[in-house]
Coordinates of C-alpha atoms in Angstrom, one line a residue:
Chain A
M1 CA 111.8 128.7 95.0
S2 CA 110.7 131.0 97.8
T3 CA 111.2 130.3 101.6
I4 CA 107.5 129.4 102.0
D5 CA 107.9 127.0 99.1
W6 CA 110.9 125.4 100.6
A7 CA 109.1 125.1 104.0
V8 CA 106.0 123.3 102.4
L9 CA 108.2 120.9 100.5
I10 CA 110.4 120.0 103.5
L11 CA 107.4 119.7 106.0
T12 CA 105.4 117.6 103.4
L13 CA 108.3 115.1 102.6
G14 CA 109.5 115.0 106.3
G15 CA 106.0 114.4 107.4
I16 CA 105.6 111.5 105.0
I17 CA 108.8 110.0 106.2
I18 CA 107.8 110.3 110.0
Y19 CA 104.4 108.9 109.1
G20 CA 105.9 106.0 107.3
V21 CA 108.2 105.0 110.1
Y22 CA 105.4 105.5 112.6
K23 CA 103.3 103.0 110.5
S24 CA 106.2 100.5 110.5
R25 CA 104.9 98.2 113.0
S26 CA 104.5 94.7 111.4
S27 CA 105.2 91.1 112.6
R28 CA 108.8 90.2 112.1
N29 CA 108.2 87.4 109.5
L30 CA 107.7 87.3 105.8
E31 CA 103.9 87.6 105.9
G32 CA 104.2 90.7 108.1
Y33 CA 106.9 92.4 106.0
F34 CA 105.8 91.6 102.4
L35 CA 102.0 91.3 102.9
S36 CA 101.3 93.3 105.8
N37 CA 99.8 90.1 107.6
R38 CA 97.2 90.1 104.8
E39 CA 95.0 92.3 106.9
M40 CA 94.4 95.4 104.7
P41 CA 90.7 96.6 103.8
W42 CA 89.8 97.2 100.1
W43 CA 90.1 101.0 100.3
I44 CA 93.7 100.8 101.5
V45 CA 94.3 98.2 98.6
L46 CA 92.7 100.6 96.1
L47 CA 94.9 103.6 97.1
S48 CA 98.0 101.4 97.2
I49 CA 97.2 100.0 93.7
M50 CA 96.5 103.7 92.3
G51 CA 99.6 105.0 94.1
T52 CA 101.8 102.2 92.7
Q53 CA 100.7 102.8 89.3
A54 CA 100.7 106.6 89.4
S55 CA 104.4 107.7 89.1
A56 CA 105.8 111.2 89.2
V57 CA 106.0 111.2 85.4
T58 CA 102.3 110.4 85.3
F59 CA 101.5 113.8 86.9
L60 CA 104.3 115.5 85.0
S61 CA 103.6 114.0 81.6
A62 CA 99.7 113.7 81.4
P63 CA 99.0 117.4 81.3
G64 CA 101.8 118.1 78.8
Q65 CA 100.5 115.2 76.7
A66 CA 97.0 116.9 76.7
Y67 CA 98.8 120.2 75.9
T68 CA 100.6 118.9 72.8
D69 CA 98.5 116.0 71.7
G70 CA 95.1 116.6 73.3
M71 CA 93.0 114.3 75.5
R72 CA 93.2 111.1 73.5
F73 CA 95.7 109.7 75.8
V74 CA 92.9 108.9 78.1
Q75 CA 92.1 105.9 75.8
Y76 CA 95.2 104.2 76.8
Y77 CA 93.1 103.3 80.1
F78 CA 90.1 101.9 78.4
G79 CA 91.3 98.4 78.7
L80 CA 92.0 98.6 82.4
P81 CA 88.5 98.0 83.7
F82 CA 88.1 94.8 81.6
A83 CA 91.5 93.6 83.0
M84 CA 90.2 94.3 86.6
V85 CA 87.2 92.1 85.8
V86 CA 89.4 89.1 84.4
L87 CA 91.8 89.4 87.4
C88 CA 88.8 89.3 89.9
I89 CA 87.5 86.2 88.1
T90 CA 90.5 84.1 87.7
F91 CA 93.8 85.4 89.1
V92 CA 92.7 86.8 92.7
P93 CA 90.9 83.6 93.9
I94 CA 93.7 81.2 92.9
F95 CA 96.5 83.7 94.4
H96 CA 94.6 83.8 97.6
K97 CA 93.8 80.2 97.7
L98 CA 97.4 79.2 97.4
K99 CA 98.5 81.8 99.9
L100 CA 101.2 83.1 97.8
Y101 CA 103.9 85.7 98.5
T102 CA 104.8 86.2 94.8
A103 CA 102.8 85.7 91.5
Y104 CA 105.7 83.6 90.3
E105 CA 105.3 80.8 93.0
F106 CA 102.1 79.9 91.2
L107 CA 104.1 79.0 88.1
E108 CA 106.1 76.5 89.9
K109 CA 102.9 74.9 91.3
R110 CA 101.5 74.9 87.8
F111 CA 104.5 74.3 85.6
D112 CA 108.0 73.9 87.1
V113 CA 110.9 75.7 88.8
K114 CA 112.6 76.9 85.6
T115 CA 109.4 78.6 84.4
R116 CA 108.9 80.4 87.7
T117 CA 112.6 81.4 87.8
Y118 CA 112.5 82.7 84.4
T119 CA 109.4 84.7 84.8
S120 CA 110.6 86.1 88.2
F121 CA 114.0 87.0 86.5
L122 CA 112.1 88.9 83.7
F123 CA 110.2 90.8 86.4
L124 CA 113.3 91.7 88.4
L125 CA 115.1 92.9 85.2
S126 CA 112.4 95.0 83.9
R127 CA 111.2 96.4 87.2
A128 CA 114.7 97.3 88.5
L129 CA 115.6 99.2 85.4
S130 CA 112.3 100.9 85.1
T131 CA 112.4 101.9 88.8
G132 CA 115.8 103.4 88.3
I133 CA 114.3 105.5 85.3
S134 CA 111.4 106.5 87.5
V135 CA 113.8 107.9 89.9
Y136 CA 115.9 109.6 87.1
A137 CA 113.0 111.1 85.0
P138 CA 111.3 113.5 87.5
A139 CA 114.7 114.2 89.1
I140 CA 116.2 115.4 85.7
I141 CA 113.1 117.6 85.3
L142 CA 113.3 119.2 88.6
S143 CA 117.1 119.7 88.6
S144 CA 116.8 121.3 85.2
L145 CA 114.1 123.7 86.0
L146 CA 115.3 124.6 89.6
G147 CA 118.8 124.4 89.1
W148 CA 119.4 121.7 91.7
N149 CA 122.2 119.2 91.6
I150 CA 121.0 116.2 89.6
Y151 CA 122.9 113.5 91.8
L152 CA 121.6 114.9 94.9
T153 CA 118.0 115.2 93.4
N154 CA 118.3 111.5 92.4
I155 CA 119.3 110.6 96.0
V156 CA 116.4 112.6 97.5
M157 CA 113.8 111.2 94.8
G158 CA 114.9 107.5 95.2
G159 CA 116.8 107.4 98.7
M160 CA 114.4 109.1 101.3
L161 CA 111.7 106.7 100.8
I162 CA 114.1 103.9 101.5
I163 CA 114.0 104.9 105.3
Y164 CA 110.4 103.8 105.8
T165 CA 110.3 101.1 103.0
V166 CA 113.1 99.3 104.8
T167 CA 111.8 99.6 108.3
G168 CA 108.1 99.2 107.7
G169 CA 107.7 96.9 104.5
A170 CA 104.3 96.6 102.8
R171 CA 102.4 98.2 105.7
A172 CA 104.5 101.4 105.6
V173 CA 104.2 101.4 101.8
A174 CA 100.4 101.1 101.8
Y175 CA 99.8 103.8 104.6
T176 CA 102.1 106.3 103.1
Q177 CA 100.7 105.8 99.5
Q178 CA 97.3 106.5 101.1
L179 CA 98.4 109.9 102.5
Q180 CA 100.5 110.7 99.3
L181 CA 97.5 110.3 97.2
I182 CA 95.3 112.5 99.2
I183 CA 97.9 115.2 99.1
V184 CA 98.4 114.6 95.4
F185 CA 94.7 115.0 94.6
I186 CA 94.3 118.0 96.8
G187 CA 97.2 119.7 95.0
L188 CA 96.0 118.8 91.5
I189 CA 92.4 120.1 92.3
I190 CA 94.0 123.4 93.5
A191 CA 96.1 123.7 90.4
G192 CA 93.1 123.0 88.1
Y193 CA 91.1 125.7 90.0
M194 CA 94.0 128.2 89.8
V195 CA 94.3 127.8 86.0
V196 CA 90.6 128.6 85.5
H197 CA 91.1 131.5 88.1
F198 CA 93.8 133.0 85.9
L199 CA 91.7 133.0 82.8
P200 CA 90.2 136.5 81.9
A201 CA 87.1 137.5 83.8
N202 CA 84.7 136.8 80.7
V203 CA 86.0 133.4 80.2
G204 CA 84.3 130.5 82.1
F205 CA 85.2 126.9 82.5
T206 CA 83.1 125.7 79.5
D207 CA 84.4 128.6 77.4
A208 CA 88.0 127.3 78.3
L209 CA 87.0 123.9 77.2
L210 CA 85.5 125.2 74.0
I211 CA 88.7 127.0 73.1
G212 CA 90.8 123.9 73.8
G213 CA 88.5 122.0 71.7
K214 CA 88.4 124.2 68.8
M215 CA 92.2 124.0 68.8
G216 CA 92.0 120.2 68.7
K217 CA 92.7 119.3 72.2
F218 CA 89.5 117.8 73.2
N219 CA 89.9 114.7 70.9
V220 CA 89.1 112.3 73.7
I221 CA 87.8 109.6 71.3
T222 CA 89.9 108.8 68.1
T223 CA 89.7 105.8 66.0
G224 CA 93.1 105.7 64.2
I225 CA 91.3 105.1 60.9
S226 CA 92.0 107.2 57.9
E227 CA 91.4 107.0 54.1
K228 CA 94.6 104.7 54.1
G229 CA 92.9 102.3 56.7
F230 CA 93.8 101.6 60.2
D231 CA 97.0 103.2 61.3
W232 CA 99.0 100.6 63.4
T233 CA 101.7 103.1 64.4
D234 CA 99.1 105.4 65.9
R235 CA 99.8 105.1 69.6
F236 CA 96.5 106.1 71.2
N237 CA 93.0 105.4 69.8
I238 CA 90.1 103.6 70.9
F239 CA 91.2 100.3 69.5
S240 CA 94.7 100.2 70.8
G241 CA 93.5 101.6 74.1
V242 CA 90.8 98.8 74.5
I243 CA 92.7 95.8 73.1
G244 CA 96.4 96.8 73.8
G245 CA 95.5 98.6 77.1
F246 CA 93.6 95.4 78.2
F247 CA 96.6 93.2 77.6
L248 CA 99.0 95.7 79.2
S249 CA 96.8 96.1 82.2
L250 CA 96.3 92.4 82.5
A251 CA 100.0 91.8 82.4
Y252 CA 100.8 94.7 84.7
F253 CA 98.2 94.0 87.5
G254 CA 98.3 90.2 87.0
T255 CA 102.0 89.4 86.6
D256 CA 103.9 92.4 87.9
Q257 CA 104.8 91.8 91.6
S258 CA 104.8 95.5 92.4
Q259 CA 100.9 95.3 91.8
V260 CA 100.2 91.5 92.9
G261 CA 102.0 92.3 96.1
R262 CA 99.5 95.1 96.8
Y263 CA 96.3 93.3 96.4
L264 CA 97.8 90.2 98.2
T265 CA 97.8 92.3 101.4
A266 CA 94.0 92.4 101.4
K267 CA 92.4 90.3 104.2
S268 CA 90.3 88.3 102.0
V269 CA 89.4 87.7 98.3
R270 CA 86.5 90.1 98.8
E271 CA 88.7 93.0 99.7
S272 CA 91.2 92.2 96.9
R273 CA 88.3 92.2 94.3
M274 CA 86.8 95.4 95.7
G275 CA 90.1 97.2 95.5
L276 CA 90.7 96.1 92.0
L277 CA 87.1 96.7 90.8
M278 CA 87.0 100.2 92.4
N279 CA 90.3 100.8 90.6
G280 CA 88.5 99.9 87.4
I281 CA 85.8 102.5 88.2
V282 CA 88.0 105.5 89.3
K283 CA 91.0 105.1 86.9
V284 CA 89.5 106.5 83.7
P285 CA 87.9 109.6 85.2
M286 CA 91.0 110.2 87.3
Q287 CA 93.2 110.3 84.2
F288 CA 90.5 112.4 82.4
L289 CA 90.7 115.0 84.9
I290 CA 94.5 115.0 85.0
L291 CA 94.5 115.5 81.2
L292 CA 91.8 118.1 81.5
I293 CA 94.3 120.2 83.5
G294 CA 96.6 120.1 80.5
V295 CA 93.8 121.4 78.3
L296 CA 93.1 124.3 80.7
V297 CA 96.9 124.9 80.7
F298 CA 96.7 125.1 77.0
T299 CA 93.8 127.6 77.0
F300 CA 95.5 129.6 79.6
Y301 CA 98.4 130.1 77.1
Q302 CA 96.0 131.2 74.5
F303 CA 95.6 134.4 76.6
N304 CA 99.1 134.5 77.7
S305 CA 102.5 134.2 76.1
A306 CA 103.8 130.6 75.9
P307 CA 107.3 129.8 75.7
V308 CA 108.3 128.4 72.3
F309 CA 110.1 125.5 74.3
F310 CA 109.2 124.6 77.9
N311 CA 112.6 123.3 78.9
D312 CA 114.9 126.5 79.2
I313 CA 118.2 124.7 79.7
P314 CA 118.8 123.5 76.2
L315 CA 117.5 126.8 74.9
S316 CA 120.2 128.6 77.1
Q317 CA 122.9 126.3 75.5
L318 CA 121.6 127.3 72.1
R319 CA 121.8 131.0 73.0
E320 CA 125.4 130.6 73.8
S321 CA 126.2 128.7 70.6
D322 CA 126.3 129.9 66.9
K323 CA 122.6 129.1 66.7
A324 CA 121.6 132.1 68.9
D325 CA 120.4 134.1 66.0
S326 CA 118.3 131.3 64.4
L327 CA 116.8 130.8 67.9
K328 CA 116.1 134.5 68.5
L329 CA 114.3 134.5 65.0
L330 CA 112.1 131.7 65.8
E331 CA 111.3 133.0 69.4
D332 CA 110.3 136.4 68.0
S333 CA 108.2 134.9 65.3
Y334 CA 106.4 132.6 67.9
S335 CA 105.9 135.5 70.2
S336 CA 104.4 137.8 67.5
L337 CA 101.9 134.9 66.4
S338 CA 101.0 134.5 70.0
K339 CA 100.1 138.1 70.4
E340 CA 98.1 137.9 67.1
K341 CA 96.3 134.8 68.4
Q342 CA 95.4 136.3 71.7
K343 CA 93.4 139.0 69.8
L344 CA 91.6 136.3 67.9
V345 CA 90.8 134.2 70.9
A346 CA 89.5 137.2 72.8
D347 CA 87.3 138.1 69.6
F348 CA 86.3 134.3 69.5
V349 CA 84.9 134.4 73.3
Q350 CA 82.6 137.3 72.2
Q351 CA 81.0 135.3 69.2
P352 CA 78.1 133.0 69.7
N353 CA 79.3 129.4 69.3
G354 CA 78.5 127.9 65.9
S355 CA 78.0 131.3 64.2
A356 CA 79.7 132.1 60.8
E357 CA 81.8 134.7 62.5
S358 CA 83.0 132.2 65.3
D359 CA 83.9 129.7 62.6
R360 CA 85.8 132.3 60.7
V361 CA 87.8 133.2 63.8
T362 CA 88.4 129.5 64.6
D363 CA 89.9 128.9 61.2
Q364 CA 92.2 131.8 61.7
M365 CA 93.3 130.6 65.2
L366 CA 93.9 127.2 63.8
D367 CA 96.0 128.7 61.0
I368 CA 98.3 130.5 63.5
Q369 CA 98.3 127.4 65.7
E370 CA 99.7 125.4 62.8
K371 CA 102.4 128.0 62.0
Q372 CA 103.3 128.0 65.8
N373 CA 103.5 124.2 65.9
S374 CA 105.9 124.4 62.9
L375 CA 108.1 127.0 64.8
R376 CA 108.1 124.7 67.9
E377 CA 109.1 121.8 65.6
E378 CA 112.1 123.9 64.2
V379 CA 113.2 124.8 67.7
K380 CA 113.0 120.9 68.7
Q381 CA 115.1 120.3 65.6
L382 CA 117.6 122.8 66.7
V383 CA 117.8 121.3 70.1
E384 CA 118.1 117.8 68.7
K385 CA 120.9 118.7 66.3
N386 CA 122.9 121.0 68.5
V387 CA 122.2 119.9 72.0
S388 CA 120.9 116.4 72.5
K389 CA 118.1 114.2 71.1
S390 CA 116.8 113.2 74.5
E391 CA 116.2 117.1 75.4
S392 CA 114.3 117.7 72.2
N393 CA 110.9 116.6 73.7
D394 CA 109.6 119.1 76.3
T395 CA 106.2 117.5 77.0
N396 CA 107.1 116.5 80.6
Y397 CA 108.2 120.2 81.3
I398 CA 105.0 122.0 80.3
F399 CA 103.0 121.5 83.4
I400 CA 105.7 122.1 85.9
R401 CA 107.0 125.2 84.0
F402 CA 103.5 126.6 84.2
V403 CA 103.4 125.8 88.0
L404 CA 106.9 127.5 88.4
D405 CA 106.1 130.7 86.3
H406 CA 102.6 131.3 87.4
L407 CA 101.5 129.7 90.7
P408 CA 101.7 131.7 94.0
A409 CA 104.4 131.0 96.6
G410 CA 103.5 128.0 98.8
L411 CA 101.4 126.2 95.9
V412 CA 104.7 125.8 94.0
G413 CA 106.2 124.0 97.0
L414 CA 103.1 121.8 97.3
L415 CA 103.3 120.8 93.5
I416 CA 106.9 120.1 93.7
A417 CA 106.3 118.0 96.9
I418 CA 103.5 116.2 94.8
I419 CA 106.2 115.2 92.2
F420 CA 108.3 113.7 95.0
L421 CA 105.3 111.8 96.7
A422 CA 104.1 110.4 93.4
A423 CA 107.6 109.0 92.8
W424 CA 107.9 107.7 96.3
G425 CA 104.5 105.9 96.2
S426 CA 105.4 103.8 93.0
I427 CA 109.3 103.4 93.9
A428 CA 108.4 102.2 97.5
A429 CA 106.1 99.4 96.2
A430 CA 108.7 98.5 93.5
L431 CA 111.4 98.1 96.1
N432 CA 109.1 96.1 98.3
S433 CA 108.1 93.8 95.3
L434 CA 111.7 93.5 94.1
A435 CA 112.9 92.3 97.6
S436 CA 109.9 90.0 97.9
A437 CA 110.7 88.3 94.5
T438 CA 114.3 88.1 95.4
V439 CA 113.8 86.5 98.8
V440 CA 110.9 84.1 97.9
D441 CA 111.9 83.1 94.4
F442 CA 115.7 83.1 94.7
H443 CA 117.1 83.4 98.2
K444 CA 114.9 80.9 99.8
K445 CA 114.7 78.8 96.8
F446 CA 118.4 78.5 96.0
I447 CA 120.5 80.1 98.7
N448 CA 119.1 79.1 102.2
K449 CA 115.6 77.3 102.5
N450 CA 115.6 77.1 106.3
L451 CA 115.5 80.5 107.7
T452 CA 113.7 81.4 110.9
D453 CA 111.0 84.1 110.8
E454 CA 113.4 86.6 112.3
Q455 CA 116.1 85.7 109.6
D456 CA 113.5 86.0 106.9
F457 CA 112.5 89.5 108.1
R458 CA 116.1 90.6 108.3
V459 CA 117.1 89.2 104.9
S460 CA 114.0 90.9 103.5
R461 CA 115.0 94.3 104.9
W462 CA 118.5 93.9 103.6
Y463 CA 117.3 93.0 100.1
T464 CA 115.0 96.1 100.2
L465 CA 117.9 98.3 101.0
L466 CA 120.0 96.8 98.3
W467 CA 117.3 97.3 95.7
G468 CA 116.8 100.8 96.8
V469 CA 120.6 101.6 96.5
F470 CA 120.6 99.7 93.1
C471 CA 117.8 101.8 91.8
V472 CA 119.4 105.2 92.9
A473 CA 122.7 103.8 91.3
V474 CA 120.9 103.1 88.0
A475 CA 119.3 106.7 88.1
I476 CA 122.8 108.1 88.7
F477 CA 124.3 105.9 85.9
V478 CA 121.7 106.8 83.3
T479 CA 122.4 110.6 83.9
G480 CA 123.7 111.7 80.5
L481 CA 122.8 108.6 78.7
G482 CA 120.1 110.3 76.7
S483 CA 118.5 108.2 74.1
L484 CA 119.0 105.0 76.1
I485 CA 116.3 106.2 78.6
E486 CA 113.8 106.3 75.8
A487 CA 114.5 102.7 75.1
V488 CA 114.1 101.6 78.8
N489 CA 110.8 103.5 79.0
V490 CA 109.4 100.9 76.7
L491 CA 111.2 98.1 78.4
G492 CA 108.0 97.0 80.3
S493 CA 106.3 96.3 76.9
W494 CA 109.3 94.0 76.0
F495 CA 108.4 91.6 78.8
Y496 CA 104.9 92.1 79.8
G497 CA 103.2 90.4 76.9
V498 CA 105.5 87.3 77.3
M499 CA 104.9 87.2 81.1
L500 CA 101.1 87.5 80.6
G501 CA 101.3 84.8 77.9
I502 CA 102.9 82.4 80.5
F503 CA 100.0 83.2 83.1
L504 CA 97.3 82.8 80.5
V505 CA 98.5 79.4 79.6
A506 CA 98.8 78.5 83.2
F507 CA 95.3 79.6 84.0
Y508 CA 93.4 78.8 80.8
M509 CA 95.3 75.9 79.0
K510 CA 95.4 73.0 81.5
K511 CA 96.9 70.4 79.2
I512 CA 100.1 72.4 78.3
G513 CA 103.1 71.7 80.4
G514 CA 106.3 73.6 81.7
N515 CA 108.6 72.5 78.9
A516 CA 106.2 73.7 76.2
V517 CA 105.6 77.1 77.9
F518 CA 109.2 77.7 78.8
V519 CA 110.5 77.4 75.2
A520 CA 107.4 79.4 74.0
A521 CA 108.4 82.1 76.4
I522 CA 111.8 82.2 75.1
V523 CA 110.8 82.3 71.4
G524 CA 108.0 84.8 72.3
E525 CA 110.6 87.1 73.8
I526 CA 112.7 87.1 70.7
I527 CA 109.7 87.8 68.6
V528 CA 108.7 90.9 70.6
I529 CA 112.2 92.4 70.7
G530 CA 112.4 91.6 67.0
T531 CA 109.1 93.4 66.3
Y532 CA 110.2 96.3 68.3
A533 CA 113.7 96.5 66.6
F534 CA 112.5 96.1 62.9
T535 CA 109.0 97.6 62.7
D536 CA 107.3 101.0 63.8
I537 CA 104.3 99.3 65.4
G538 CA 102.8 101.3 68.4
W539 CA 104.5 99.8 71.6
L540 CA 101.1 99.1 73.1
W541 CA 100.7 96.3 70.6
L542 CA 103.8 94.6 71.8
N543 CA 101.9 93.3 74.8
V544 CA 99.3 91.7 72.6
I545 CA 102.0 90.1 70.4
G546 CA 104.0 88.8 73.3
A547 CA 101.0 87.2 75.0
V548 CA 99.5 85.7 71.7
A549 CA 103.0 84.4 70.7
V550 CA 103.5 82.6 73.9
V551 CA 99.9 81.2 73.9
F552 CA 100.0 80.0 70.3
L553 CA 103.6 78.6 70.6
A554 CA 103.0 76.8 73.6
W555 CA 100.0 75.2 72.2
I556 CA 101.9 74.2 69.0
L557 CA 105.0 72.9 70.9
Q558 CA 102.7 70.8 73.3
V559 CA 100.8 69.1 70.5
T560 CA 104.0 68.5 68.5
I561 CA 107.5 68.3 70.0
F562 CA 106.2 67.8 73.6
A563 CA 103.1 65.6 72.8
S564 CA 104.5 62.3 74.2
S565 CA 105.9 64.1 77.4
K566 CA 103.6 64.6 80.2
Q567 CA 106.4 66.0 82.2
G568 CA 105.7 69.5 83.5
V569 CA 101.9 69.0 83.2
K570 CA 100.4 69.7 86.6
Q571 CA 96.9 70.6 87.8
I572 CA 96.2 73.0 90.6
Chain B
M1 CA 86.6 79.2 87.1
P2 CA 87.3 79.0 90.9
E3 CA 84.6 80.8 92.9
T4 CA 84.6 81.8 96.5
D5 CA 81.6 81.9 98.8
E6 CA 82.4 85.5 100.0
K7 CA 79.5 87.7 99.0
P8 CA 80.1 91.1 97.5
P9 CA 78.7 94.3 99.0
L10 CA 75.5 95.8 97.3
F11 CA 75.0 93.0 94.8
K12 CA 73.9 89.5 95.2
T13 CA 76.8 88.1 93.1
W14 CA 80.2 89.5 91.8
K15 CA 78.7 89.4 88.2
G16 CA 76.7 92.5 89.3
W17 CA 79.9 94.3 90.1
Y18 CA 81.6 93.3 86.8
A19 CA 78.6 94.6 84.8
L20 CA 78.8 97.8 86.9
V21 CA 82.4 98.3 86.0
I22 CA 82.1 97.6 82.3
G23 CA 78.8 99.5 82.2
L24 CA 80.3 102.6 83.6
L25 CA 83.2 102.3 81.1
L26 CA 80.9 102.1 78.3
L27 CA 78.9 105.1 79.6
Q28 CA 82.1 107.0 79.9
I29 CA 83.2 106.2 76.3
I30 CA 79.7 107.4 75.1
L31 CA 80.0 110.7 77.0
F32 CA 83.6 111.2 76.0
A33 CA 82.4 110.8 72.3
Q34 CA 79.6 113.4 72.9
L35 CA 82.2 115.8 74.4
T36 CA 84.6 115.3 71.6
K37 CA 81.8 116.3 69.2
L38 CA 80.5 119.1 71.3
F39 CA 83.8 120.8 71.8
S40 CA 85.3 120.4 68.3

């Protein structure tokens, strides 16, 4: 990175920390620290919700996803607007009416202490581990590409934000997320503009989309249905997106304290609802535009030489091994195919769309693309067999590699800063929510119930700091663990469905009590993990399975084993 | 379902907002399906 990039990076990150500390004034009590005195307007709630959901990997991974697999990933968000509506109808009014600090308090009011504690524990377990990974995942990418020390990068990625998160609580988190998102969007718009700007003079924006589309990257809507019927292992299609995405979004926004804590900061039910509904309106187009950058980057590489593999570190290792000749052969073949394709793409742009000549050139382009995909696959196999399995997927490296190789000085620093800011936004909210669940659901419940406001405030700060240190420690610990990280990435889906099932029973099945739902939740968890371990079913479906299993089992248990027992049945 | 007496902006009831959110999603899905056809 150049001096100007370093200056932009340091100024942006330093500015956010100073702004966060400046915005740290809050009442020295639980409501002030965790819920910003419940005084936020809807647009701050909206930006806070978006900043919490969009992690660094969102911005690193989505364009790479579009580059390799096309736009169909956007379907993953189709269930989200439906979930926002259900939350506004059911969850939000009850959470506000009961003046909750955490979502899990509601479960004690509705069921019993054990159900509340179990669900809060599931949240702490999954959120703490996934936050550790969300520190590590962008840190390993940046450290690989820029040659930074991974441990130091982990500390900057997960540690610097602790300063304002500990001092300012939810208020500092919300205000910094607002500024972070504005910078992120400005950076992405500039990046998108630059990709189009770098295309040949005779290639416009729609030409770029057409080239990407002809090469199979504009597959926004897919059904997952083939001659063999519906493919349950297909990760992203309109059905898994609407149904699986609905359950995932409902679980994430309705039962994960990192999100519930954001809209509980709103000054009224109206402001919470508006924040969530606006999220339902802007989320899909926002993801569409981020993916579109990936398609544009793909088109850019149709006119320029693309690396056969975007993470250079494992390639360097292969070059120093006895596989160097094999790699050289693959790289040379890929490069000559690229040159051949560049001529065809230049020819394609000259042809009227839909003409016989255009179709002929498209077929040739696709043929070369297929050969290149095979070569990329062979390189991945080489990496997997001779370096490590976890480094054989370069999707997350594609966009940042484009930034580093092609964007001018200053913009590189800004885009790197965006990765940090996106990470900080989601990690800060996670730390705030981990601390609130620990203080409210465990410390004040089981350790010390009679704390003064000032003691509450101090304990909350300490827990925020402890969770921050824990998450950085997880990030440092997983460095080098490889395949374990992939498992942790789907960890949320192991728990979200079950947690959602518990809340659905609480809201909609008034005659089911705490004992039935508690046993159903434990059995449901075993079913989900068993399904994950013994089938290839797409992970989005795990959320559906978990929720349906808990609802169904709780009902069966209530009408059989717990039929005579009214214990645990409470009405709100 | 619990209801609140807080009025939403623009619409008379919250149902108007819910319909808007779902309606916009459906419009986007139709638009995306057309774009998929157009650019493939």
